[in-house]
XYZ file of N, CA, C and O in Angstrom:
356
model
N 64.545 3.896 161.283
C 65.209 3.624 160.039
C 66.038 4.844 159.638
O 65.597 5.974 159.737
N 67.244 4.624 159.136
C 68.173 5.704 158.867
C 67.774 6.533 157.656
O 68.115 7.699 157.564
N 67.059 5.947 156.723
C 66.702 6.688 155.515
C 65.308 7.289 155.580
O 64.837 7.828 154.607
N 64.668 7.209 156.709
C 63.313 7.762 156.841
C 63.401 9.281 156.877
O 64.087 9.866 157.704
N 62.729 9.959 155.959
C 62.789 11.418 155.866
C 61.432 12.048 156.119
O 61.191 13.174 155.735
N 60.553 11.340 156.754
C 59.208 11.846 156.964
C 59.206 13.117 157.801
O 58.480 14.058 157.519
N 60.058 13.207 158.825
C 60.081 14.361 159.706
C 61.064 15.437 159.252
O 61.153 16.493 159.863
N 61.835 15.170 158.193
C 62.840 16.124 157.731
C 62.160 17.295 157.023
O 61.086 17.178 156.453
N 62.826 18.436 157.059
C 62.300 19.634 156.389
C 62.416 19.446 154.882
O 63.343 18.812 154.392
N 61.483 19.976 154.133
C 61.563 19.839 152.669
C 62.770 20.600 152.122
O 63.165 21.640 152.641
N 63.355 20.054 151.068
C 64.514 20.700 150.440
C 64.063 21.963 149.718
O 62.995 21.985 149.109
N 64.884 22.987 149.739
C 64.525 24.186 148.969
C 64.640 23.895 147.479
O 65.460 23.090 147.052
N 63.813 24.556 146.717
C 63.824 24.340 145.272
C 65.074 24.953 144.669
O 65.531 26.009 145.078
N 65.607 24.262 143.693
C 66.785 24.776 142.990
C 66.372 25.899 142.053
O 65.273 25.909 141.516
N 67.271 26.809 141.866
C 66.999 27.904 140.929
C 66.977 27.345 139.514
O 67.696 26.412 139.184
N 66.173 27.921 138.688
C 66.107 27.450 137.309
C 67.381 27.841 136.575
O 68.117 28.751 136.983
N 67.643 27.169 135.502
C 68.867 27.421 134.752
C 68.891 28.808 134.126
O 69.930 29.383 133.927
N 67.776 29.331 133.781
C 67.744 30.623 133.104
C 67.741 31.789 134.082
O 67.768 32.937 133.659
N 67.744 31.506 135.389
C 67.655 32.596 136.357
C 68.896 33.486 136.324
O 68.800 34.700 136.434
N 70.093 32.898 136.155
C 71.310 33.690 136.201
C 71.839 34.113 134.848
O 72.852 34.796 134.760
N 71.184 33.712 133.791
C 71.692 34.029 132.459
C 71.343 35.443 132.061
O 70.332 35.997 132.447
N 72.215 35.993 131.223
C 71.937 37.311 130.659
C 71.026 37.144 129.455
O 70.993 36.106 128.821
N 70.325 38.195 129.158
C 69.487 38.150 127.970
C 70.343 38.175 126.722
O 71.379 38.823 126.673
N 69.937 37.468 125.709
C 70.669 37.410 124.452
C 70.523 38.724 123.706
O 69.431 39.232 123.526
N 71.672 39.257 123.321
C 71.664 40.463 122.489
C 72.160 40.080 121.115
O 73.194 39.424 120.980
N 71.494 40.479 120.060
C 71.870 40.021 118.720
C 73.273 40.441 118.287
O 73.930 39.736 117.559
N 73.751 41.590 118.727
C 75.051 42.074 118.254
C 76.132 41.931 119.320
O 77.121 42.649 119.305
N 75.963 41.006 120.241
C 76.921 40.827 121.327
C 78.289 40.408 120.791
O 79.315 40.901 121.247
N 78.323 39.516 119.802
C 79.587 39.063 119.237
C 80.327 40.222 118.576
O 81.531 40.390 118.744
N 79.610 41.035 117.844
C 80.224 42.180 117.168
C 80.762 43.170 118.197
O 81.848 43.729 118.025
N 80.019 43.373 119.281
C 80.492 44.262 120.351
C 81.797 43.749 120.939
O 82.718 44.525 121.208
N 81.891 42.446 121.126
C 83.110 41.862 121.691
C 84.296 42.028 120.739
O 85.407 42.333 121.166
N 84.043 41.828 119.444
C 85.119 41.976 118.455
C 85.589 43.425 118.401
O 86.801 43.698 118.394
N 84.666 44.369 118.408
C 85.047 45.780 118.371
C 85.803 46.187 119.624
O 86.772 46.949 119.558
N 85.386 45.668 120.776
C 86.101 45.964 122.023
C 87.508 45.409 121.970
O 88.464 46.063 122.392
N 87.672 44.184 121.436
C 88.996 43.587 121.299
C 89.890 44.453 120.418
O 91.052 44.717 120.757
N 89.361 44.926 119.294
C 90.152 45.755 118.377
C 90.553 47.060 119.053
O 91.697 47.511 118.927
N 89.632 47.679 119.798
C 89.963 48.920 120.513
C 91.065 48.686 121.530
O 91.995 49.495 121.666
N 91.011 47.561 122.252
C 92.037 47.269 123.250
C 93.381 46.977 122.600
O 94.428 47.376 123.115
N 93.368 46.314 121.445
C 94.615 46.047 120.724
C 95.243 47.353 120.268
O 96.456 47.573 120.418
N 94.438 48.249 119.737
C 94.957 49.541 119.288
C 95.527 50.334 120.462
O 96.572 50.986 120.335
N 94.871 50.276 121.610
C 95.370 50.985 122.789
C 96.712 50.411 123.227
O 97.622 51.158 123.624
N 96.870 49.098 123.171
C 98.146 48.491 123.564
C 99.243 48.803 122.556
O 100.401 49.003 122.927
N 98.895 48.866 121.270
C 99.905 49.175 120.253
C 100.405 50.608 120.376
O 101.534 50.906 119.976
N 99.593 51.510 120.922
C 100.061 52.882 121.138
C 101.138 52.944 122.215
O 101.913 53.888 122.260
N 101.174 51.945 123.099
C 102.155 51.927 124.181
C 103.503 51.351 123.749
O 104.477 51.473 124.473
N 103.563 50.728 122.584
C 104.777 50.058 122.138
C 105.853 51.079 121.798
O 105.582 52.090 121.141
N 107.071 50.801 122.239
C 108.216 51.643 121.889
C 108.991 50.910 120.795
O 109.564 49.847 121.034
N 108.973 51.458 119.605
C 109.635 50.814 118.477
C 111.111 51.189 118.457
O 111.479 52.311 118.809
N 111.997 50.269 118.010
C 113.426 50.574 117.972
C 113.756 51.567 116.867
O 113.078 51.630 115.838
N 114.842 52.290 117.093
C 115.308 53.222 116.069
C 116.048 52.483 114.971
O 116.224 51.264 115.007
N 116.517 53.232 113.983
C 117.189 52.615 112.840
C 118.448 51.865 113.251
O 118.680 50.737 112.823
N 119.274 52.458 114.096
C 120.533 51.807 114.478
C 120.274 50.549 115.313
O 120.945 49.523 115.133
N 119.303 50.616 116.209
C 118.968 49.427 117.006
C 118.420 48.319 116.116
O 118.769 47.147 116.281
N 117.606 48.687 115.153
C 117.016 47.700 114.257
C 118.096 47.004 113.429
O 118.078 45.777 113.270
N 119.061 47.770 112.928
C 120.155 47.188 112.151
C 120.973 46.239 113.025
O 121.341 45.138 112.605
N 121.236 46.643 114.263
C 121.989 45.785 115.183
C 121.240 44.478 115.449
O 121.834 43.393 115.406
N 119.946 44.564 115.709
C 119.149 43.358 115.972
C 119.135 42.426 114.767
O 119.255 41.205 114.902
N 118.985 42.997 113.572
C 118.950 42.181 112.363
C 120.283 41.468 112.176
O 120.331 40.266 111.858
N 121.388 42.174 112.393
C 122.705 41.540 112.244
C 122.921 40.436 113.266
O 123.471 39.372 112.937
N 122.500 40.661 114.500
C 122.645 39.629 115.529
C 121.852 38.378 115.147
O 122.347 37.250 115.263
N 120.639 38.570 114.659
C 119.821 37.425 114.263
C 120.444 36.688 113.087
O 120.499 35.454 113.071
N 120.932 37.421 112.085
C 121.547 36.778 110.925
C 122.799 35.990 111.312
O 123.008 34.865 110.827
N 123.626 36.548 112.191
C 124.824 35.833 112.636
C 124.432 34.576 113.404
O 124.993 33.492 113.191
N 123.468 34.684 114.308
C 123.052 33.534 115.093
C 122.486 32.427 114.200
O 122.831 31.252 114.357
N 121.657 32.803 113.239
C 121.074 31.806 112.334
C 122.166 31.158 111.491
O 122.149 29.942 111.259
N 123.133 31.936 111.040
C 124.233 31.375 110.245
C 125.056 30.386 111.057
O 125.413 29.307 110.563
N 125.358 30.733 112.313
C 126.141 29.836 113.170
C 125.366 28.547 113.435
O 125.923 27.442 113.364
N 124.089 28.658 113.740
C 123.289 27.463 114.010
C 123.150 26.594 112.762
O 123.180 25.364 112.843
N 123.020 27.217 111.587
C 122.938 26.455 110.344
C 124.239 25.700 110.092
O 124.223 24.519 109.710
N 125.368 26.358 110.312
C 126.660 25.689 110.137
C 126.820 24.542 111.133
O 127.330 23.463 110.779
N 126.368 24.733 112.366
C 126.464 23.689 113.387
C 125.628 22.469 113.004
O 126.107 21.331 113.041
N 124.399 22.681 112.597
C 123.521 21.565 112.226
C 124.039 20.877 110.962
O 124.014 19.640 110.856
N 124.530 21.654 110.007
C 125.065 21.065 108.776
C 126.295 20.216 109.081
O 126.460 19.119 108.512
N 127.163 20.675 109.970
C 128.353 19.887 110.309
C 127.963 18.611 111.057
O 128.569 17.550 110.829
N 126.962 18.689 111.951
C 126.476 17.479 112.611
C 125.911 16.493 111.588
O 126.189 15.285 111.658
N 125.133 17.002 110.654
C 124.551 16.149 109.628
C 125.636 15.488 108.788
O 125.598 14.272 108.544
N 126.608 16.253 108.373
C 127.703 15.716 107.564
C 128.500 14.671 108.346
O 128.802 13.586 107.836
N 128.829 14.996 109.603
C 129.610 14.048 110.423
C 128.855 12.766 110.706
O 129.421 11.668 110.620
N 127.582 12.876 111.059
C 126.802 11.676 111.342
C 126.577 10.844 110.084
O 126.566 9.614 110.125
N 126.436 11.496 108.943
C 126.291 10.769 107.679
C 127.546 9.962 107.392
O 127.475 8.778 107.027
N 128.700 10.586 107.564
C 129.971 9.870 107.326
C 130.140 8.719 108.327
O 130.599 7.647 107.956
N 129.742 8.923 109.579
C 129.874 7.880 110.592
C 128.960 6.687 110.259
O 129.378 5.525 110.356
N 127.730 6.968 109.874
C 126.799 5.885 109.551
C 127.278 5.127 108.311
O 127.217 3.890 108.258
N 127.757 5.833 107.312
C 128.272 5.161 106.109
C 129.514 4.347 106.426
O 129.734 3.285 105.832
N 130.356 4.815 107.353
C 131.549 4.057 107.725
C 131.167 2.777 108.477
O 131.805 1.726 108.303
N 130.127 2.856 109.296
C 129.726 1.687 110.086
C 128.959 0.697 109.223
O 129.241 -0.499 109.221
N 127.944 1.167 108.499
C 127.063 0.251 107.763
C 127.380 0.180 106.263
O 126.776 -0.614 105.568
N 128.272 1.049 105.774
C 128.520 1.204 104.353
C 129.095 0.068 103.670
O 128.910 -0.459 102.689
């Protein structure tokens, strides 16, 4: 019979679930939060901040881009409104 296991070797026992777990430490969460904050501070020390002239240039570029995009969307809105009113008005 194909399912007869009388002569087969016994299966090894599975490891218990708690065998590989670490012991619970009460302040583990706090340790993780403090480590995260230390790593964030270390990364922020590596940041190169722009100077005054670069910052002014970046701000102006962003303001111009936002103004152009606002004008573009407003003109699309106005044109499509007039088109819809002309068709269904």
